[in-house]
mmCIF file of C-alpha atoms in Angstrom:
data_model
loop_
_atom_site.group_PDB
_atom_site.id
_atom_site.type_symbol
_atom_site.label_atom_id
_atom_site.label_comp_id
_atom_site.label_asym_id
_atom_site.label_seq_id
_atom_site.Cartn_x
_atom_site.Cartn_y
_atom_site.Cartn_z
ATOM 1 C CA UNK M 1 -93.049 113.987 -136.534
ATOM 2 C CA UNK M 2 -96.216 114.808 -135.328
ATOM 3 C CA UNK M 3 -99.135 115.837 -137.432
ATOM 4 C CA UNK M 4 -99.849 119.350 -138.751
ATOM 5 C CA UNK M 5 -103.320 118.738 -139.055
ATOM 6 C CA UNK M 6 -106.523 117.050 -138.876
ATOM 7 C CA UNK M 7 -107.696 114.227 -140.872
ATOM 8 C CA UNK M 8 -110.818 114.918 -142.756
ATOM 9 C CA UNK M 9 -114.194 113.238 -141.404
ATOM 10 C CA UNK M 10 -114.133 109.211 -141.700
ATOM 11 C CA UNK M 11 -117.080 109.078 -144.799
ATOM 12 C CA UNK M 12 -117.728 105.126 -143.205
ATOM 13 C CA UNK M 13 -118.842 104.045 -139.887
ATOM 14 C CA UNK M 14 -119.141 100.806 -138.553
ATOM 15 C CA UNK M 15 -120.442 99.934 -135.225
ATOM 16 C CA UNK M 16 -118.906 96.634 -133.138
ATOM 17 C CA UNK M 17 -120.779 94.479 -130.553
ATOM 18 C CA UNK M 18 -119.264 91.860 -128.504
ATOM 19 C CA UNK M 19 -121.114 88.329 -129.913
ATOM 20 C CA UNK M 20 -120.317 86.874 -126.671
ATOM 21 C CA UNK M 21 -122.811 88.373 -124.339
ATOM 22 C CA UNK M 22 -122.081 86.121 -121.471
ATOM 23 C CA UNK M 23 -118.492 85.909 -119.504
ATOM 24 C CA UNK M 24 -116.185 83.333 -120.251
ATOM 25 C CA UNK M 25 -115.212 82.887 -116.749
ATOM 26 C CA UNK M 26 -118.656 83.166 -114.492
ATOM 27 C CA UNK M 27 -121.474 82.473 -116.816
ATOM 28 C CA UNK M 28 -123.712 85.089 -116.228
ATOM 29 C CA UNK M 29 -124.389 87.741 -118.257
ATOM 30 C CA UNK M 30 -122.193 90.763 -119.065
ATOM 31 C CA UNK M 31 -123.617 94.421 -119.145
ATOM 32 C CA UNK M 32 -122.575 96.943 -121.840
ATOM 33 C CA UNK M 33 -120.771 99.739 -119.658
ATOM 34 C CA UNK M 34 -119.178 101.806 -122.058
ATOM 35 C CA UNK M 35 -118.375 103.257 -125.744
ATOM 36 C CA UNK M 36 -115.412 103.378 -127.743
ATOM 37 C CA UNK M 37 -114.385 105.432 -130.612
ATOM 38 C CA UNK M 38 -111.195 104.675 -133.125
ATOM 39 C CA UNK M 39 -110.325 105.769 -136.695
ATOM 40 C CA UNK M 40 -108.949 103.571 -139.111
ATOM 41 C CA UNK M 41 -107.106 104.172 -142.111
ATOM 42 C CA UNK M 42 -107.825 101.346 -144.789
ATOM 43 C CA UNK M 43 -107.172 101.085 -148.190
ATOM 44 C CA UNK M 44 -110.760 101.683 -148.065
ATOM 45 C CA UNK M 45 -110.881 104.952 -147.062
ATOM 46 C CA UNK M 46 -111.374 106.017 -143.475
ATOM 47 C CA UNK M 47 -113.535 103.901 -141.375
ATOM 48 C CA UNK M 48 -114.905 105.208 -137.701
ATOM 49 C CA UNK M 49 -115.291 102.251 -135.416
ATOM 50 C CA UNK M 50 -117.686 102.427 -132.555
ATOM 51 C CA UNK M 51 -116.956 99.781 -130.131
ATOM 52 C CA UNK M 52 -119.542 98.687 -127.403
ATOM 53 C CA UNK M 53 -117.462 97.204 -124.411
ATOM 54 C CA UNK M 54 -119.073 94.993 -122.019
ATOM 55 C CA UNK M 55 -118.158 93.755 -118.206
ATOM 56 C CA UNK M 56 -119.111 91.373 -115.856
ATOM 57 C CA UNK M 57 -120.886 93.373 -112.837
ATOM 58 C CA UNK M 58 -120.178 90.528 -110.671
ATOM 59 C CA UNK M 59 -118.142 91.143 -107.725
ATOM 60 C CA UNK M 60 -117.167 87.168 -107.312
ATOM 61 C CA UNK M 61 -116.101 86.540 -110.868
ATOM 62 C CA UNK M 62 -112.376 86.893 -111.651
ATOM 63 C CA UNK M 63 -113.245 88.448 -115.005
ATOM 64 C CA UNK M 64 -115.160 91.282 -112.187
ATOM 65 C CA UNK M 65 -115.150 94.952 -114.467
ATOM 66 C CA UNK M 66 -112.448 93.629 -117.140
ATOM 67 C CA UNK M 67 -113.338 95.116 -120.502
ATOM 68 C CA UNK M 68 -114.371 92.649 -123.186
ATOM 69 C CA UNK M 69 -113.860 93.944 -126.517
ATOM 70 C CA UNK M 70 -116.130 93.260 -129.875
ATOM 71 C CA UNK M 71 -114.230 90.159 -131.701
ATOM 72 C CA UNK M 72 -114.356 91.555 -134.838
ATOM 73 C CA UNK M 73 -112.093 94.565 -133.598
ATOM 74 C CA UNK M 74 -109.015 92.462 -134.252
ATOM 75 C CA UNK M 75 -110.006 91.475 -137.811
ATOM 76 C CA UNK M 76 -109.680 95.223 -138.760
ATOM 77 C CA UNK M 77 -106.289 96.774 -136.805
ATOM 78 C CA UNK M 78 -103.605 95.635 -134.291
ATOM 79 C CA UNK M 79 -104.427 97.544 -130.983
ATOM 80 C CA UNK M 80 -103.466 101.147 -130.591
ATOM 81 C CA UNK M 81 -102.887 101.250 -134.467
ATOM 82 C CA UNK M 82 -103.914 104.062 -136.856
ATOM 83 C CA UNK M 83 -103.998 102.185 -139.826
ATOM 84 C CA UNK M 84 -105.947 98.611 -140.291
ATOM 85 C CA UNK M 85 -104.811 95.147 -141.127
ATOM 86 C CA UNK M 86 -104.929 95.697 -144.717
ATOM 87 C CA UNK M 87 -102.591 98.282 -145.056
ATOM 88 C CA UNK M 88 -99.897 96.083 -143.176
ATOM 89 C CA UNK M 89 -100.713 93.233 -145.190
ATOM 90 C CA UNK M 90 -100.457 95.042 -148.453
ATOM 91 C CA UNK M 91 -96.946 96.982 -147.668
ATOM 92 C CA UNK M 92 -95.661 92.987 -146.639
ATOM 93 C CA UNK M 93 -96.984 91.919 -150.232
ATOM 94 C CA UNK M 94 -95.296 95.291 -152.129
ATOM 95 C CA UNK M 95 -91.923 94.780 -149.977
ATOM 96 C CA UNK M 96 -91.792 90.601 -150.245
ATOM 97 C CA UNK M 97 -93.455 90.031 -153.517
ATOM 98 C CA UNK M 98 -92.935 93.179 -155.539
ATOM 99 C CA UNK M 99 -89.384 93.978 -153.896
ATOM 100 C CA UNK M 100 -90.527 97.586 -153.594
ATOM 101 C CA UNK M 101 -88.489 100.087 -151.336
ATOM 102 C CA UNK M 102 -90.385 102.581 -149.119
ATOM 103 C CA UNK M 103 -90.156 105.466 -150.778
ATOM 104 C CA UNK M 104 -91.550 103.124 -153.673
ATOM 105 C CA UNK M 105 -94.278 101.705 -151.126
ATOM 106 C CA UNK M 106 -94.824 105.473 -149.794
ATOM 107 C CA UNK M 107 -95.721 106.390 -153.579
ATOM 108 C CA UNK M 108 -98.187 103.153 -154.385
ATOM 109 C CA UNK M 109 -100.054 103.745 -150.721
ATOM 110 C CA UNK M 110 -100.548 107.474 -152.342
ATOM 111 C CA UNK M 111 -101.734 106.325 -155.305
ATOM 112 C CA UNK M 112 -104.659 104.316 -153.720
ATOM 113 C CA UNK M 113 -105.512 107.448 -151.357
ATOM 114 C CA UNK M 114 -103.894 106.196 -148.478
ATOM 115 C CA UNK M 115 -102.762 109.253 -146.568
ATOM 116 C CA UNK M 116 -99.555 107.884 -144.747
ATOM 117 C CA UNK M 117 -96.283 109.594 -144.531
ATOM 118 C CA UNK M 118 -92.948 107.933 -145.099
ATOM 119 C CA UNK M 119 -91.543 107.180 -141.725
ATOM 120 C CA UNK M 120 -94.626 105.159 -141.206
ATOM 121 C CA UNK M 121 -94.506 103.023 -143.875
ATOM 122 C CA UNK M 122 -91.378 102.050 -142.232
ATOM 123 C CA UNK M 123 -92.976 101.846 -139.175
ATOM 124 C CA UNK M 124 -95.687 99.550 -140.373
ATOM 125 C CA UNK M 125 -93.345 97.019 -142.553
ATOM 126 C CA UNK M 126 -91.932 96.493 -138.980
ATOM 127 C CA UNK M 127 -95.136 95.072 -137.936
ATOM 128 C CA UNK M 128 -95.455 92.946 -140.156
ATOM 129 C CA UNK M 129 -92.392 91.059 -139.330
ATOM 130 C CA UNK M 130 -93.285 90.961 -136.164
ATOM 131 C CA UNK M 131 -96.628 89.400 -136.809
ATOM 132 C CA UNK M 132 -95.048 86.492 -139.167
ATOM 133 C CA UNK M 133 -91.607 86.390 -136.582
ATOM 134 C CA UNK M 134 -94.471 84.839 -134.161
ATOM 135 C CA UNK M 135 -93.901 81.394 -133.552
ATOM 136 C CA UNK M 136 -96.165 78.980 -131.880
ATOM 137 C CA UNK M 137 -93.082 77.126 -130.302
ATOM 138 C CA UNK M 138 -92.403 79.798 -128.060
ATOM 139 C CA UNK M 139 -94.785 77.930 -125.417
ATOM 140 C CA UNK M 140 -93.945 80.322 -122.561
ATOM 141 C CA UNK M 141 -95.603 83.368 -124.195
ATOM 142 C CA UNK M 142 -98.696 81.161 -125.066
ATOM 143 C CA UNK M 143 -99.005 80.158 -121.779
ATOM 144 C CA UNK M 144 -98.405 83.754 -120.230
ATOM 145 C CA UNK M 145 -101.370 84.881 -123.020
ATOM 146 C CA UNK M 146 -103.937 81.968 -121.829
ATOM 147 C CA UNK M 147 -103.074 80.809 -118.164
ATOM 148 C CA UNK M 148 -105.043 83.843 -116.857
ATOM 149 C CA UNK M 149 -108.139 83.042 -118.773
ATOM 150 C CA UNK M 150 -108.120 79.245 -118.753
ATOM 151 C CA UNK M 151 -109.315 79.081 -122.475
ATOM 152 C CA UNK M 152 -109.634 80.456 -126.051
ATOM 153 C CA UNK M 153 -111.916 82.120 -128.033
ATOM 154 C CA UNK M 154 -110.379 81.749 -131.439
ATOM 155 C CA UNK M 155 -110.709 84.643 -133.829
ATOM 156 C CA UNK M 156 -109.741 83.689 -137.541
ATOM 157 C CA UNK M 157 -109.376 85.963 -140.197
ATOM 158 C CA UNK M 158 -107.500 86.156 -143.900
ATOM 159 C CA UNK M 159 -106.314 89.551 -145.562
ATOM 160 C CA UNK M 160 -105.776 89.944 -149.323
ATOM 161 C CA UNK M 161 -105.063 93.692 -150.358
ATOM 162 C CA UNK M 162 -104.682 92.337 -153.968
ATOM 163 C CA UNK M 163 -105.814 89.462 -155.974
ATOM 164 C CA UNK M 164 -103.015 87.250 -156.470
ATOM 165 C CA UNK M 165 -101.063 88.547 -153.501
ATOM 166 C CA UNK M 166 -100.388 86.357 -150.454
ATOM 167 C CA UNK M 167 -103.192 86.099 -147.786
ATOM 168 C CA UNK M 168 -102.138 87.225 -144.186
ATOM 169 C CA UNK M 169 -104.334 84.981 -142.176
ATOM 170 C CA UNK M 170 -104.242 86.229 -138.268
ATOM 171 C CA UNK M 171 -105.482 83.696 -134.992
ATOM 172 C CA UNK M 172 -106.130 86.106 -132.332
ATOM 173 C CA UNK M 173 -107.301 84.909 -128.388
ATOM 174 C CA UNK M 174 -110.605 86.799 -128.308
ATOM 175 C CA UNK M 175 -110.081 87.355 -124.728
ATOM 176 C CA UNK M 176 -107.010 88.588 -124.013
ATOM 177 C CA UNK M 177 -107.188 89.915 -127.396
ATOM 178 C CA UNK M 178 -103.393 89.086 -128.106
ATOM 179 C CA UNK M 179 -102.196 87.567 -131.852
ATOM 180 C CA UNK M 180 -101.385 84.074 -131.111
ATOM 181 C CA UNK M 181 -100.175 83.076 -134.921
ATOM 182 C CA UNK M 182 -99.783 85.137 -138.055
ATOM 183 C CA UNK M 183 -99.201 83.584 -141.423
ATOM 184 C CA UNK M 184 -99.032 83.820 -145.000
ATOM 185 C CA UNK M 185 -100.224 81.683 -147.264
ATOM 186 C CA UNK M 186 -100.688 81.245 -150.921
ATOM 187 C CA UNK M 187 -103.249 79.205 -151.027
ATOM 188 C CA UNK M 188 -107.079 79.705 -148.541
ATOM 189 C CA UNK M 189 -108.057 76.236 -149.293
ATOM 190 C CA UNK M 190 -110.022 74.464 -146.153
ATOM 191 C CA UNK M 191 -106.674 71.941 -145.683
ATOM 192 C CA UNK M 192 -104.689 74.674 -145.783
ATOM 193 C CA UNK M 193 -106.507 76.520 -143.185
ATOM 194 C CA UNK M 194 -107.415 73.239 -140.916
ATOM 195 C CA UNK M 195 -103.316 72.399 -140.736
ATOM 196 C CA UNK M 196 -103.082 76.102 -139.737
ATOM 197 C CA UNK M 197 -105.734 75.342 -137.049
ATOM 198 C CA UNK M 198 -104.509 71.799 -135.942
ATOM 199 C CA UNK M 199 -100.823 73.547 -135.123
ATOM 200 C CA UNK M 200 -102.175 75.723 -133.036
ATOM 201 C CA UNK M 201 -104.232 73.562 -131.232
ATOM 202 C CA UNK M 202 -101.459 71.008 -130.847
ATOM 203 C CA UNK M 203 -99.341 74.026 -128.879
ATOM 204 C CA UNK M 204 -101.677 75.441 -126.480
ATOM 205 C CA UNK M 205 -101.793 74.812 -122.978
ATOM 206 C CA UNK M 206 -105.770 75.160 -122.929
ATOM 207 C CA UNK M 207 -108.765 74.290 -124.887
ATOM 208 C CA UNK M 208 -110.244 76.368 -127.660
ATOM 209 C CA UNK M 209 -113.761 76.738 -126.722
ATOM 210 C CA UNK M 210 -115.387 78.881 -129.760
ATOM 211 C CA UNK M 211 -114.288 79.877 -132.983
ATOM 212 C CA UNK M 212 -115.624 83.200 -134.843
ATOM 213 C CA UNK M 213 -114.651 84.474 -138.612
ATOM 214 C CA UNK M 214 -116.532 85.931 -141.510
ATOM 215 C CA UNK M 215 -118.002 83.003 -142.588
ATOM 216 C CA UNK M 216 -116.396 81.772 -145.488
ATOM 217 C CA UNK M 217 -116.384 78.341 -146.570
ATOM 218 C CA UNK M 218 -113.259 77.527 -146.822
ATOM 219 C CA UNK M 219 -112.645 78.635 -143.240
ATOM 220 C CA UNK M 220 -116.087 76.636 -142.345
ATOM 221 C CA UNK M 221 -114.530 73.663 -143.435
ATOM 222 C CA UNK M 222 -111.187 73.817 -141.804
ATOM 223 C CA UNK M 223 -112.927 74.438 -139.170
ATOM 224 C CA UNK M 224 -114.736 71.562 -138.936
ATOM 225 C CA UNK M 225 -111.942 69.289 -139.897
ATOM 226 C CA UNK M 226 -109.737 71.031 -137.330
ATOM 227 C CA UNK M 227 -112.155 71.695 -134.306
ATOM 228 C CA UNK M 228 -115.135 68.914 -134.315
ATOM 229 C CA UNK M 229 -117.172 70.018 -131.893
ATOM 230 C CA UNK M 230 -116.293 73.280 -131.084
ATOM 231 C CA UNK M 231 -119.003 76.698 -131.929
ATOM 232 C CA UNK M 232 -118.357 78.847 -134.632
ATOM 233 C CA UNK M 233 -120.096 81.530 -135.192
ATOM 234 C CA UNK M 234 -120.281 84.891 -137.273
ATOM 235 C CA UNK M 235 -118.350 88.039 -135.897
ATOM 236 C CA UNK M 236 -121.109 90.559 -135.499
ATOM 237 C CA UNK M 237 -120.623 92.876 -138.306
ATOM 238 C CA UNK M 238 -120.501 89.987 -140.678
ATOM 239 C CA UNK M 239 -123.705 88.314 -139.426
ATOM 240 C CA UNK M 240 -125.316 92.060 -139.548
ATOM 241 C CA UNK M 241 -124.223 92.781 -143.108
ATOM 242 C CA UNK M 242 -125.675 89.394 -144.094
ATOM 243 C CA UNK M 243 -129.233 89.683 -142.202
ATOM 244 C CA UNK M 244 -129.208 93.305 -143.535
ATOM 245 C CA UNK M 245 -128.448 92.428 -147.333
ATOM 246 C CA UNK M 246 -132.235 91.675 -148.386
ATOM 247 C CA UNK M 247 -133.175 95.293 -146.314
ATOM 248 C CA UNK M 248 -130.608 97.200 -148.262
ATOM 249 C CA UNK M 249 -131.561 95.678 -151.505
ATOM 250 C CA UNK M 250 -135.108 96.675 -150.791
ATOM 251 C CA UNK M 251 -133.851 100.590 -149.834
ATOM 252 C CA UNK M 252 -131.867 100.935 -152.671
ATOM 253 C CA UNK M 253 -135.083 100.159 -154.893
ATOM 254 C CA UNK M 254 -136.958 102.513 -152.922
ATOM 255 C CA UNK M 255 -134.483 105.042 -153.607
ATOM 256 C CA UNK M 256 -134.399 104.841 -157.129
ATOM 257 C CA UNK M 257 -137.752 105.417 -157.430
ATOM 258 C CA UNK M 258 -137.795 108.338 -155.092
ATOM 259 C CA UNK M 259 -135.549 109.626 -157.409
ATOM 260 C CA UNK M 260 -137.989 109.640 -160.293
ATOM 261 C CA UNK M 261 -140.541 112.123 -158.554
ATOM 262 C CA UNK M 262 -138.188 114.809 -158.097
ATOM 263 C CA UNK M 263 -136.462 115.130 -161.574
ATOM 264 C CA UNK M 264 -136.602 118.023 -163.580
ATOM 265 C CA UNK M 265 -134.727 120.386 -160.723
ATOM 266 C CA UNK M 266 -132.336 121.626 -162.920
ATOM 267 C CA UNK M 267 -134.366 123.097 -165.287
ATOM 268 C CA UNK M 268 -136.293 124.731 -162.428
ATOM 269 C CA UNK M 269 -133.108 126.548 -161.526
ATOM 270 C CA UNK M 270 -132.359 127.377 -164.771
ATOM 271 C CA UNK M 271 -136.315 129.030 -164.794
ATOM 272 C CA UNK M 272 -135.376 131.491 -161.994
ATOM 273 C CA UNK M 273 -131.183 132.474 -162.442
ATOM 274 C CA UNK M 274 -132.721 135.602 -163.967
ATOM 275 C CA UNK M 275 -134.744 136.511 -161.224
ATOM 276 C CA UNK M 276 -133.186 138.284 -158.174
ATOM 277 C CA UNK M 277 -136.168 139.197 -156.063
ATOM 278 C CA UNK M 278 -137.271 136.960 -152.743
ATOM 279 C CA UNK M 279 -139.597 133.974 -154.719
ATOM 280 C CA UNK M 280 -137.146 132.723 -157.235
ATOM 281 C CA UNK M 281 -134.151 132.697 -153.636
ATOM 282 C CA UNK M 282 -136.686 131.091 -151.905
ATOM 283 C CA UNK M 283 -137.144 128.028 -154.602
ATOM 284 C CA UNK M 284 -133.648 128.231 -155.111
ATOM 285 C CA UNK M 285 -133.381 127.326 -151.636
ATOM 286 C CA UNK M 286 -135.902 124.590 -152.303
ATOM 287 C CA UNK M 287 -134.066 123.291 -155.070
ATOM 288 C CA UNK M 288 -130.800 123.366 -153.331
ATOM 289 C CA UNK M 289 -132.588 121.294 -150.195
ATOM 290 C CA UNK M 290 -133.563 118.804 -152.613
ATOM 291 C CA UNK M 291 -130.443 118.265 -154.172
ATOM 292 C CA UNK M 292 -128.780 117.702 -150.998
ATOM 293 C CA UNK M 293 -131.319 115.446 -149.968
ATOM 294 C CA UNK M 294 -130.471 113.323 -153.063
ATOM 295 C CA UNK M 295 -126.469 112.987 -152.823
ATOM 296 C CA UNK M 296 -126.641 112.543 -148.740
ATOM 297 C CA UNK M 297 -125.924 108.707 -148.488
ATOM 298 C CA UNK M 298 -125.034 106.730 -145.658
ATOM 299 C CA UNK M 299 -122.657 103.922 -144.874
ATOM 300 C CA UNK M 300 -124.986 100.609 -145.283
ATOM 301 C CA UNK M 301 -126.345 98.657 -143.631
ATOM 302 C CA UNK M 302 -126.088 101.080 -140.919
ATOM 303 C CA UNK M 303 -127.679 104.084 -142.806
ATOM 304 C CA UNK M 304 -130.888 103.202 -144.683
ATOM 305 C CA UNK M 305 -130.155 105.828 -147.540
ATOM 306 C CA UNK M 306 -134.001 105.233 -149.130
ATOM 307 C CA UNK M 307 -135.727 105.949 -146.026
ATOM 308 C CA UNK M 308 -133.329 109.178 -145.297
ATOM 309 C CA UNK M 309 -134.177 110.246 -148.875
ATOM 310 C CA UNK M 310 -138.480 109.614 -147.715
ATOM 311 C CA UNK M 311 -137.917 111.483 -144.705
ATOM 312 C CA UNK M 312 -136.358 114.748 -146.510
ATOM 313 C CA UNK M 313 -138.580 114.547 -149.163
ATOM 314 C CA UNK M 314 -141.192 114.384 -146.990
ATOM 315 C CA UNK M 315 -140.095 117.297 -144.813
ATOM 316 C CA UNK M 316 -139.484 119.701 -148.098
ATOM 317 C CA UNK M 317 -143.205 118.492 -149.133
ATOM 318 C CA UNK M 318 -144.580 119.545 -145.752
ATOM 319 C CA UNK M 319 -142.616 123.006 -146.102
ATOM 320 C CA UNK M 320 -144.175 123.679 -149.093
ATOM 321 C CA UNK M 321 -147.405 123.363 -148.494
ATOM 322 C CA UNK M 322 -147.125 125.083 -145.299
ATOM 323 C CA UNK M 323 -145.658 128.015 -147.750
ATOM 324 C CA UNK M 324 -148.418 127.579 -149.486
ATOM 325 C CA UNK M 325 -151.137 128.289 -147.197
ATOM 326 C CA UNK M 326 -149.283 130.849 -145.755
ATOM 327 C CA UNK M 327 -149.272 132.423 -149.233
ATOM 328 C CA UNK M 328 -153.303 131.968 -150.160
ATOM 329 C CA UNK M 329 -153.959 133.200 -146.660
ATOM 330 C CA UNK M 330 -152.173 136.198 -147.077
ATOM 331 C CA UNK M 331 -153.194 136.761 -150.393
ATOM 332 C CA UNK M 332 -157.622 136.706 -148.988
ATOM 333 C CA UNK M 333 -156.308 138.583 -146.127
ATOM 334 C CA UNK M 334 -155.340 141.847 -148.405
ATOM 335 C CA UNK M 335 -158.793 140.643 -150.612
#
């Protein structure tokens, strides 16, 4: 059943850039050509992904105008899905854990403010069978995913909805961008992970050339043990988040103090609910500006919500005293 209406406005946004800026098969660089937009439902809340794509301009390369998708795409959502990797991987834990049925599932989804009707709860419980029902001994699908690009960019990621669930850890080919292993496991420790690593490599038909995750240790280790040798690297968001850390810190401060300097509007607005005549609307309006101004925060680190809070401040400060001398001028004019 389709839906009836809209979904309210995603209150996150996270924006995606490939980390490989040169193609796999040619070399040379690859230009960003286009945007993408998605919405994601996560136990989160919604998230709007914006997803730079870039292609390789080159006539002669047999990657020639092929998309290339961020990495760190896969980490959040199966392609073409409305809801992210963490939804799947908690309804696996509530059916396989909890022995929940979906109308049972449909209710606990609710409960965390994930808007998701019944049918697709159903829908999504599928998937994740799928994604553990793939096996790395079916060598003809590997080698249908890889022959065309001759190697692997390894994408490695782990999803807990729930301390003390299972982790769903997903191996995706970067650039084909199919899932070549999904698996559960109780345990994230870095043998755990390089086993999970060393099967994979022992089953495909070409070499893994680069490896990219979130960074955790564990994974950094397995890595290691698994792949000498080969990169790894930070998926972009993750290496962005980490850089930006020390900046947010710094806004956050800034913010608070900002916050200082402008207390006491409530009691202005008390001052002038009596009044009805055009002053005590206009500092109403004032007031009301500034209180927007201080609940209108942004999705870090994309949004620096200090410096948005300066630059509104700033703005009502500059209307103010452009009120003002409007005001003393008129007031020597009628002198």
């Amino acid at each position: 059943m389709a839906r009836r209406s809209a979904r309210p406005r995603p209150a996150q946004e996270q924006v995606l850039e490939p980390v490989c800026k040169v193609c796999p098969a040619c070399g040379k660089p690859m230009w960003a050509d286009y945007s993408n937009h998605r919405t994601l439902v996560t136990l989160g809340g919604l998230v709007r992904l914006r997803l730079l794509i870039r292609r390789c301009p080159h006539a002669d390369c047999p990657r020639y105008r092929r998309p290339y998708r961020p990495e760190a795409e896969g980490a959040l959502a199966l392609p073409q899905h409305e809801f992210g990797l963490d939804v799947i991987a908690l309804i696996g834990g509530l059916r396989y854990v909890q022995h929940q049925s979906v109308p049972e599932m449909h209710r606990t989804l609710q409960a965390r403010g994930v808007d998701i009707a019944e049918r697709s709860v159903t829908y999504l419980l599928e998937r994740y069978d799928e994604l553990l029902a793939l096996s790395l001994t079916d060598a003809e699908r590997l080698r249908e995913i890889t022959a065309r690009e001759g190697r692997v960019i390894l994408a490695l990621d782990g999803l807990q909805p729930d301390v003390g669930h299972e982790v769903l850890w997903v191996l995706r080919d970067c650039l084909s961008g199919e899932v070549l292993m999904a698996k559960s496991l109780l345990s994230s420790a870095a043998k755990d992970l390089a086993a999970l690593l060393a099967a994979v490599v022992s089953v495909l038909p070409v070499p893994i050339e680069g490896v990219v995750s979130d960074g955790q240790q564990s994974i950094r280790r397995a890595v290691e043990r698994a792949l000498p040798g080969v990169p790894h690297q930070l998926c972009h968001y993750h290496y962005l988040r980490e850089a930006a850390l020390p900046v947010y810190e710094a806004d956050r401060h800034a913010k608070k103090v900002l916050k200082t300097h402008v207390r006491g509007i409530r009691v202005i607005e008390r001052t002038m609910e009596p009044r009805a005549d055009e002053e005590a609307e206009v500092v109403r309006g004032y007031c009301a500006a500034v209180r927007s101004a201080l609940t209108d925060d942004g999705p870090p680190p994309l949004c620096a919500s200090g410096l948005q809070l300066h630059e509104r401040l700033s703005s009502i400060r500059d209307s103010l005293e452009r009120v003002e001398k409007r005001g003393l001028y008129r007031s020597r004019s009628r002198s």
